[in-house]
PDB file of C-alpha atoms in Angstrom:
ATOM      1  CA  ARG A   1      17.988   0.534   6.795  1.00  0.00           C
ATOM      2  CA  LYS A   2      14.485   0.074   5.608  1.00  0.00           C
ATOM      3  CA  GLU A   3      12.331   3.672   4.580  1.00  0.00           C
ATOM      4  CA  VAL A   4       9.398   2.764   7.232  1.00  0.00           C
ATOM      5  CA  GLU A   5       9.794   0.398  10.033  1.00  0.00           C
ATOM      6  CA  GLN A   6       6.698  -0.621  12.357  1.00  0.00           C
ATOM      7  CA  ASP A   7       6.552  -2.874  15.371  1.00  0.00           C
ATOM      8  CA  PRO A   8       5.052  -5.994  13.519  1.00  0.00           C
ATOM      9  CA  GLY A   9       3.002  -6.808  16.911  1.00  0.00           C
ATOM     10  CA  PRO A  10       0.835  -8.569  17.508  1.00  0.00           C
ATOM     11  CA  PHE A  11      -0.901  -6.257  19.944  1.00  0.00           C
ATOM     12  CA  ASN A  12      -3.369  -8.449  21.455  1.00  0.00           C
ATOM     13  CA  VAL A  13      -6.131  -6.319  23.421  1.00  0.00           C
ATOM     14  CA  PRO A  14      -9.640  -6.655  25.086  1.00  0.00           C
ATOM     15  CA  GLU A  15     -12.251  -5.061  23.695  1.00  0.00           C
ATOM     16  CA  GLY A  16     -12.418  -1.455  25.108  1.00  0.00           C
ATOM     17  CA  ALA A  17      -8.658  -0.865  25.695  1.00  0.00           C
ATOM     18  CA  THR A  18      -6.679   1.462  24.169  1.00  0.00           C
ATOM     19  CA  VAL A  19      -3.716   0.806  21.745  1.00  0.00           C
ATOM     20  CA  ALA A  20      -1.267   2.606  20.041  1.00  0.00           C
ATOM     21  CA  PHE A  21       1.912   1.890  18.262  1.00  0.00           C
ATOM     22  CA  ASN A  22       4.295   3.808  16.018  1.00  0.00           C
ATOM     23  CA  CYS A  23       5.892   3.945  13.046  1.00  0.00           C
ATOM     24  CA  THR A  24       9.409   5.465  12.082  1.00  0.00           C
ATOM     25  CA  TYR A  25      10.568   6.581   8.327  1.00  0.00           C
ATOM     26  CA  SER A  26      14.435   7.330   7.398  1.00  0.00           C
ATOM     27  CA  ASN A  27      13.741  10.037   4.781  1.00  0.00           C
ATOM     28  CA  SER A  28      13.459  13.396   6.610  1.00  0.00           C
ATOM     29  CA  ALA A  29      11.951  14.830   2.770  1.00  0.00           C
ATOM     30  CA  SER A  30       8.936  12.593   3.182  1.00  0.00           C
ATOM     31  CA  GLN A  31       5.881  14.646   2.045  1.00  0.00           C
ATOM     32  CA  SER A  32       2.963  13.169   3.006  1.00  0.00           C
ATOM     33  CA  PHE A  33       1.746  10.358   5.701  1.00  0.00           C
ATOM     34  CA  PHE A  34      -1.044   7.781   5.783  1.00  0.00           C
ATOM     35  CA  TRP A  35      -2.353   4.819   8.000  1.00  0.00           C
ATOM     36  CA  TYR A  36      -3.815   2.152   5.579  1.00  0.00           C
ATOM     37  CA  ARG A  37      -5.772  -0.724   7.343  1.00  0.00           C
ATOM     38  CA  GLN A  38      -5.701  -4.200   5.390  1.00  0.00           C
ATOM     39  CA  ASP A  39      -7.876  -7.296   6.451  1.00  0.00           C
ATOM     40  CA  CYS A  40      -6.523 -10.736   5.904  1.00  0.00           C
ATOM     41  CA  ARG A  41      -4.503 -10.391   2.810  1.00  0.00           C
ATOM     42  CA  LYS A  42      -6.896  -8.148   1.318  1.00  0.00           C
ATOM     43  CA  GLU A  43      -6.483  -4.555  -0.456  1.00  0.00           C
ATOM     44  CA  PRO A  44      -5.273  -2.351   1.708  1.00  0.00           C
ATOM     45  CA  LYS A  45      -7.963   0.905   2.616  1.00  0.00           C
ATOM     46  CA  LEU A  46      -7.107   4.037   3.630  1.00  0.00           C
ATOM     47  CA  LEU A  47      -7.545   4.975   7.365  1.00  0.00           C
ATOM     48  CA  MET A  48      -6.594   8.058   7.824  1.00  0.00           C
ATOM     49  CA  SER A  49      -3.881  10.903   6.360  1.00  0.00           C
ATOM     50  CA  VAL A  50      -1.369  12.283   9.165  1.00  0.00           C
ATOM     51  CA  TYR A  51      -1.251  15.709   9.149  1.00  0.00           C
ATOM     52  CA  SER A  52       1.407  17.827  10.993  1.00  0.00           C
ATOM     53  CA  SER A  53      -0.840  19.117  13.663  1.00  0.00           C
ATOM     54  CA  GLY A  54      -2.143  15.568  14.526  1.00  0.00           C
ATOM     55  CA  ASN A  55      -5.738  14.866  13.894  1.00  0.00           C
ATOM     56  CA  GLU A  56      -8.521  12.423  14.866  1.00  0.00           C
ATOM     57  CA  ASP A  57     -11.178  10.589  13.126  1.00  0.00           C
ATOM     58  CA  GLY A  58     -13.580   9.070  15.627  1.00  0.00           C
ATOM     59  CA  ARG A  59     -11.618   6.790  17.823  1.00  0.00           C
ATOM     60  CA  PHE A  60      -8.789   6.974  15.761  1.00  0.00           C
ATOM     61  CA  THR A  61      -5.905   9.647  16.556  1.00  0.00           C
ATOM     62  CA  ALA A  62      -2.892   9.955  14.457  1.00  0.00           C
ATOM     63  CA  GLN A  63       0.304  12.196  15.283  1.00  0.00           C
ATOM     64  CA  LEU A  64       3.485  12.886  13.306  1.00  0.00           C
ATOM     65  CA  ASN A  65       6.640  13.988  14.623  1.00  0.00           C
ATOM     66  CA  ARG A  66       8.887  15.439  12.059  1.00  0.00           C
ATOM     67  CA  ALA A  67      11.823  15.945  14.231  1.00  0.00           C
ATOM     68  CA  SER A  68      12.182  12.370  15.560  1.00  0.00           C
ATOM     69  CA  GLN A  69      10.631  11.039  11.907  1.00  0.00           C
ATOM     70  CA  TYR A  70       7.778   8.983  13.614  1.00  0.00           C
ATOM     71  CA  ILE A  71       3.993   8.590  13.361  1.00  0.00           C
ATOM     72  CA  SER A  72       2.061   7.048  15.563  1.00  0.00           C
ATOM     73  CA  LEU A  73      -1.611   5.745  15.412  1.00  0.00           C
ATOM     74  CA  LEU A  74      -3.785   5.360  18.863  1.00  0.00           C
ATOM     75  CA  ILE A  75      -7.265   3.365  18.617  1.00  0.00           C
ATOM     76  CA  ARG A  76      -9.298   4.380  21.860  1.00  0.00           C
ATOM     77  CA  ASP A  77     -12.285   1.755  23.302  1.00  0.00           C
ATOM     78  CA  SER A  78     -10.936  -0.894  20.888  1.00  0.00           C
ATOM     79  CA  LYS A  79     -13.985  -2.462  18.783  1.00  0.00           C
ATOM     80  CA  LEU A  80     -13.283  -6.604  17.550  1.00  0.00           C
ATOM     81  CA  SER A  81     -13.836  -5.051  13.993  1.00  0.00           C
ATOM     82  CA  ASP A  82     -10.679  -3.113  14.966  1.00  0.00           C
ATOM     83  CA  SER A  83      -8.589  -6.495  14.410  1.00  0.00           C
ATOM     84  CA  ALA A  84      -6.406  -5.781  11.001  1.00  0.00           C
ATOM     85  CA  THR A  85      -3.227  -5.213  10.295  1.00  0.00           C
ATOM     86  CA  TYR A  86      -2.220  -1.567  10.392  1.00  0.00           C
ATOM     87  CA  LEU A  87       0.183  -0.521   7.612  1.00  0.00           C
ATOM     88  CA  CYS A  88       2.063   2.995   7.914  1.00  0.00           C
ATOM     89  CA  VAL A  89       2.746   4.534   4.530  1.00  0.00           C
ATOM     90  CA  VAL A  90       5.145   7.431   3.624  1.00  0.00           C
ATOM     91  CA  ASN A  91       4.872   9.472   0.355  1.00  0.00           C
ATOM     92  CA  ASN A  92       8.156  10.359  -1.309  1.00  0.00           C
ATOM     93  CA  ASP A  93       7.626  12.379  -4.447  1.00  0.00           C
ATOM     94  CA  TYR A  94       5.168   9.903  -6.259  1.00  0.00           C
ATOM     95  CA  LYS A  95       6.854   6.866  -4.436  1.00  0.00           C
ATOM     96  CA  LEU A  96       4.970   5.259  -1.712  1.00  0.00           C
ATOM     97  CA  SER A  97       7.003   3.084   1.124  1.00  0.00           C
ATOM     98  CA  PHE A  98       4.769   1.059   2.918  1.00  0.00           C
ATOM     99  CA  GLY A  99       5.675  -0.426   6.601  1.00  0.00           C
ATOM    100  CA  ALA A 100       5.416  -3.902   7.088  1.00  0.00           C
ATOM    101  CA  GLY A 101       2.284  -3.629   9.429  1.00  0.00           C
ATOM    102  CA  THR A 102       1.384  -3.854  13.040  1.00  0.00           C
ATOM    103  CA  THR A 103      -1.103  -6.745  13.636  1.00  0.00           C
ATOM    104  CA  VAL A 104      -4.107  -5.369  16.114  1.00  0.00           C
ATOM    105  CA  THR A 105      -5.856  -8.147  17.504  1.00  0.00           C
ATOM    106  CA  VAL A 106      -9.064  -7.454  19.750  1.00  0.00           C
ATOM    107  CA  ARG A 107     -10.409 -10.177  21.741  1.00  0.00           C
ATOM    108  CA  ALA A 108     -14.031 -10.146  23.608  1.00  0.00           C
TER     109      ALA A 108
ATOM    110  CA  ASN B   1     -18.173   2.929 -10.283  1.00  0.00           C
ATOM    111  CA  ALA B   2     -16.167  -0.373 -10.574  1.00  0.00           C
ATOM    112  CA  GLY B   3     -12.996   1.666  -9.050  1.00  0.00           C
ATOM    113  CA  VAL B   4      -9.854  -0.765  -9.655  1.00  0.00           C
ATOM    114  CA  THR B   5     -10.245  -4.001 -10.897  1.00  0.00           C
ATOM    115  CA  GLN B   6      -7.635  -6.907 -11.404  1.00  0.00           C
ATOM    116  CA  THR B   7      -7.726  -9.931 -13.410  1.00  0.00           C
ATOM    117  CA  PRO B   8      -6.817 -12.685 -13.008  1.00  0.00           C
ATOM    118  CA  LYS B   9      -7.308 -13.151  -8.801  1.00  0.00           C
ATOM    119  CA  PHE B  10      -5.417 -16.474  -9.199  1.00  0.00           C
ATOM    120  CA  GLN B  11      -3.032 -17.664 -11.509  1.00  0.00           C
ATOM    121  CA  VAL B  12      -0.169 -20.417 -11.278  1.00  0.00           C
ATOM    122  CA  LEU B  13       2.647 -20.388 -13.564  1.00  0.00           C
ATOM    123  CA  LYS B  14       5.801 -22.695 -14.335  1.00  0.00           C
ATOM    124  CA  THR B  15       9.145 -21.095 -14.462  1.00  0.00           C
ATOM    125  CA  GLY B  16       9.768 -19.227 -17.645  1.00  0.00           C
ATOM    126  CA  GLN B  17       6.550 -18.648 -18.880  1.00  0.00           C
ATOM    127  CA  SER B  18       5.111 -15.224 -19.130  1.00  0.00           C
ATOM    128  CA  MET B  19       1.963 -13.699 -18.714  1.00  0.00           C
ATOM    129  CA  THR B  20       0.254 -10.347 -18.132  1.00  0.00           C
ATOM    130  CA  LEU B  21      -1.769  -9.030 -14.987  1.00  0.00           C
ATOM    131  CA  GLN B  22      -4.433  -6.713 -15.828  1.00  0.00           C
ATOM    132  CA  CYS B  23      -5.447  -3.558 -14.074  1.00  0.00           C
ATOM    133  CA  ALA B  24      -8.119  -1.204 -15.078  1.00  0.00           C
ATOM    134  CA  GLN B  25      -9.776   1.947 -12.976  1.00  0.00           C
ATOM    135  CA  ASP B  26     -12.533   3.911 -13.925  1.00  0.00           C
ATOM    136  CA  MET B  27     -11.839   6.841 -12.035  1.00  0.00           C
ATOM    137  CA  ASN B  28      -9.799   8.740 -14.050  1.00  0.00           C
ATOM    138  CA  HIS B  29      -6.655   8.939 -11.989  1.00  0.00           C
ATOM    139  CA  GLU B  30      -3.687  10.082 -13.251  1.00  0.00           C
ATOM    140  CA  TYR B  31      -1.308   7.883 -11.065  1.00  0.00           C
ATOM    141  CA  MET B  32      -1.589   4.268 -11.317  1.00  0.00           C
ATOM    142  CA  SER B  33       0.911   1.703  -9.694  1.00  0.00           C
ATOM    143  CA  TRP B  34       1.924  -1.949  -8.889  1.00  0.00           C
ATOM    144  CA  TYR B  35       3.101  -3.543  -5.668  1.00  0.00           C
ATOM    145  CA  ARG B  36       3.903  -6.744  -4.707  1.00  0.00           C
ATOM    146  CA  GLN B  37       3.363  -7.946  -1.274  1.00  0.00           C
ATOM    147  CA  ASP B  38       5.131 -10.852   0.615  1.00  0.00           C
ATOM    148  CA  PRO B  39       5.178 -11.998   4.154  1.00  0.00           C
ATOM    149  CA  GLY B  40       6.933  -9.767   6.344  1.00  0.00           C
ATOM    150  CA  MET B  41       8.071  -7.320   3.773  1.00  0.00           C
ATOM    151  CA  GLY B  42       5.329  -4.859   3.366  1.00  0.00           C
ATOM    152  CA  LEU B  43       4.077  -3.674   0.203  1.00  0.00           C
ATOM    153  CA  ARG B  44       7.282  -2.923  -2.005  1.00  0.00           C
ATOM    154  CA  LEU B  45       6.441  -0.436  -5.277  1.00  0.00           C
ATOM    155  CA  ILE B  46       7.278  -2.544  -8.910  1.00  0.00           C
ATOM    156  CA  HIS B  47       6.475   0.226 -11.447  1.00  0.00           C
ATOM    157  CA  TYR B  48       4.205   3.595 -11.338  1.00  0.00           C
ATOM    158  CA  SER B  49       2.943   5.721 -14.195  1.00  0.00           C
ATOM    159  CA  VAL B  50       1.869   9.501 -13.617  1.00  0.00           C
ATOM    160  CA  GLY B  51      -0.028   9.672 -16.615  1.00  0.00           C
ATOM    161  CA  ALA B  52      -0.456   7.919 -20.025  1.00  0.00           C
ATOM    162  CA  GLY B  53       2.560   7.291 -22.092  1.00  0.00           C
ATOM    163  CA  ILE B  54       4.880   7.770 -19.143  1.00  0.00           C
ATOM    164  CA  THR B  55       5.830   5.168 -16.742  1.00  0.00           C
ATOM    165  CA  ASP B  56       9.124   4.791 -14.150  1.00  0.00           C
ATOM    166  CA  GLN B  57      10.373   2.061 -11.949  1.00  0.00           C
ATOM    167  CA  GLY B  58      10.043   1.630  -8.307  1.00  0.00           C
ATOM    168  CA  GLU B  59      11.838  -0.353  -5.797  1.00  0.00           C
ATOM    169  CA  VAL B  60      11.525  -4.068  -7.585  1.00  0.00           C
ATOM    170  CA  PRO B  61      11.259  -3.677 -11.272  1.00  0.00           C
ATOM    171  CA  ASN B  62      13.560  -6.329 -12.338  1.00  0.00           C
ATOM    172  CA  GLY B  63      11.589  -9.028 -14.443  1.00  0.00           C
ATOM    173  CA  TYR B  64       8.680  -6.569 -14.923  1.00  0.00           C
ATOM    174  CA  ASN B  65       7.479  -4.449 -17.809  1.00  0.00           C
ATOM    175  CA  VAL B  66       4.816  -2.079 -17.954  1.00  0.00           C
ATOM    176  CA  SER B  67       3.000   0.409 -20.490  1.00  0.00           C
ATOM    177  CA  ARG B  68       0.497   3.251 -20.150  1.00  0.00           C
ATOM    178  CA  SER B  69      -1.323   3.548 -23.424  1.00  0.00           C
ATOM    179  CA  THR B  70      -4.419   5.063 -21.841  1.00  0.00           C
ATOM    180  CA  THR B  71      -5.680   6.805 -18.507  1.00  0.00           C
ATOM    181  CA  GLU B  72      -7.931   3.579 -17.726  1.00  0.00           C
ATOM    182  CA  ASP B  73      -5.022   0.488 -18.153  1.00  0.00           C
ATOM    183  CA  PHE B  74      -2.276  -0.237 -16.574  1.00  0.00           C
ATOM    184  CA  PRO B  75      -1.021  -4.053 -17.228  1.00  0.00           C
ATOM    185  CA  LEU B  76       2.180  -5.737 -15.767  1.00  0.00           C
ATOM    186  CA  ARG B  77       4.295  -8.023 -17.767  1.00  0.00           C
ATOM    187  CA  LEU B  78       6.222 -10.712 -16.107  1.00  0.00           C
ATOM    188  CA  LEU B  79       8.540 -11.809 -19.063  1.00  0.00           C
ATOM    189  CA  SER B  80       9.934 -15.098 -17.427  1.00  0.00           C
ATOM    190  CA  ALA B  81       8.739 -15.971 -14.354  1.00  0.00           C
ATOM    191  CA  ALA B  82      10.719 -17.163 -11.636  1.00  0.00           C
ATOM    192  CA  PRO B  83       9.640 -18.936  -8.327  1.00  0.00           C
ATOM    193  CA  SER B  84      10.784 -15.268  -6.564  1.00  0.00           C
ATOM    194  CA  GLN B  85       7.965 -13.896  -8.241  1.00  0.00           C
ATOM    195  CA  THR B  86       5.437 -15.750  -5.973  1.00  0.00           C
ATOM    196  CA  SER B  87       3.544 -13.210  -4.695  1.00  0.00           C
ATOM    197  CA  VAL B  88       0.244 -11.093  -4.267  1.00  0.00           C
ATOM    198  CA  TYR B  89       0.281  -8.329  -6.422  1.00  0.00           C
ATOM    199  CA  PHE B  90      -1.883  -5.228  -5.983  1.00  0.00           C
ATOM    200  CA  CYS B  91      -2.588  -2.453  -8.620  1.00  0.00           C
ATOM    201  CA  ALA B  92      -3.575   1.174  -7.176  1.00  0.00           C
ATOM    202  CA  SER B  93      -4.671   4.256  -8.515  1.00  0.00           C
ATOM    203  CA  SER B  94      -5.173   7.971  -7.157  1.00  0.00           C
ATOM    204  CA  ARG B  95      -5.561  11.498  -8.198  1.00  0.00           C
ATOM    205  CA  ARG B  96      -2.592  14.024  -8.166  1.00  0.00           C
ATOM    206  CA  LEU B  97      -3.644  16.958  -6.055  1.00  0.00           C
ATOM    207  CA  ALA B  98      -2.715  20.411  -7.912  1.00  0.00           C
ATOM    208  CA  GLY B  99       1.087  21.364  -7.021  1.00  0.00           C
ATOM    209  CA  GLY B 100       1.426  18.577  -4.485  1.00  0.00           C
ATOM    210  CA  PRO B 101       1.716  15.282  -3.655  1.00  0.00           C
ATOM    211  CA  TYR B 102      -1.350  12.794  -4.575  1.00  0.00           C
ATOM    212  CA  ASN B 103      -3.284  11.364  -2.211  1.00  0.00           C
ATOM    213  CA  GLU B 104      -5.502   8.274  -0.927  1.00  0.00           C
ATOM    214  CA  GLN B 105      -4.560   5.141  -2.972  1.00  0.00           C
ATOM    215  CA  PHE B 106      -7.335   3.062  -4.030  1.00  0.00           C
ATOM    216  CA  PHE B 107      -6.232  -0.475  -4.697  1.00  0.00           C
ATOM    217  CA  GLY B 108      -7.490  -3.346  -6.353  1.00  0.00           C
ATOM    218  CA  PRO B 109      -7.971  -6.984  -5.129  1.00  0.00           C
ATOM    219  CA  GLY B 110      -4.971  -8.248  -5.658  1.00  0.00           C
ATOM    220  CA  THR B 111      -3.639 -11.195  -7.968  1.00  0.00           C
ATOM    221  CA  ARG B 112      -2.269 -14.301  -5.968  1.00  0.00           C
ATOM    222  CA  LEU B 113       0.652 -15.648  -8.296  1.00  0.00           C
ATOM    223  CA  THR B 114       2.383 -18.800  -7.862  1.00  0.00           C
ATOM    224  CA  VAL B 115       5.150 -19.987  -9.831  1.00  0.00           C
ATOM    225  CA  LEU B 116       6.556 -23.446 -10.080  1.00  0.00           C
TER     226      LEU B 116
END
């Protein structure tokens, strides 16, 4: 079983829509969690950290469910510029495990 | 502040050749790491270092060597290139928060390697 699993999508949504997707992780001792964004095979960049209480950053909301071992990302009011691959990342004591990514395409 | 730099951007090797991928950061980060990214598989950790003189293996270390003689530099050496090492290689660095795991990883632009 992979350490981090994501629905690859693609999620194809119109501008203004809300899109949400999850990622599951296998190691219950994982310490911290992140969502990264990657454009067209460029380098990944941090979108947001995920905190136990859930957190928002503008149109983006991240949730963590430790009991069920999943992390979610919700994007509200989608923009064309949100089109990217979103990587779920889990930290296990110096070692980051990456999901394969969820592709989101926002259409006009 | 250049962040994380990687050279070369592109490289083509023949099977059996060796080469070194260069990575440098100017943010005085303790932690540096190398990943490879293959289609459908996400990024996989090759080697990492928590400080100068300290390195450890990640998920897929076979066929690769690293060293960390300075805080700034973390080169990745391919000992005898194989077609299975065709991939995109990313170097990353981060600070380690006192008493806890590190935070944001800063990635270099990547090296696209093809082994024929």
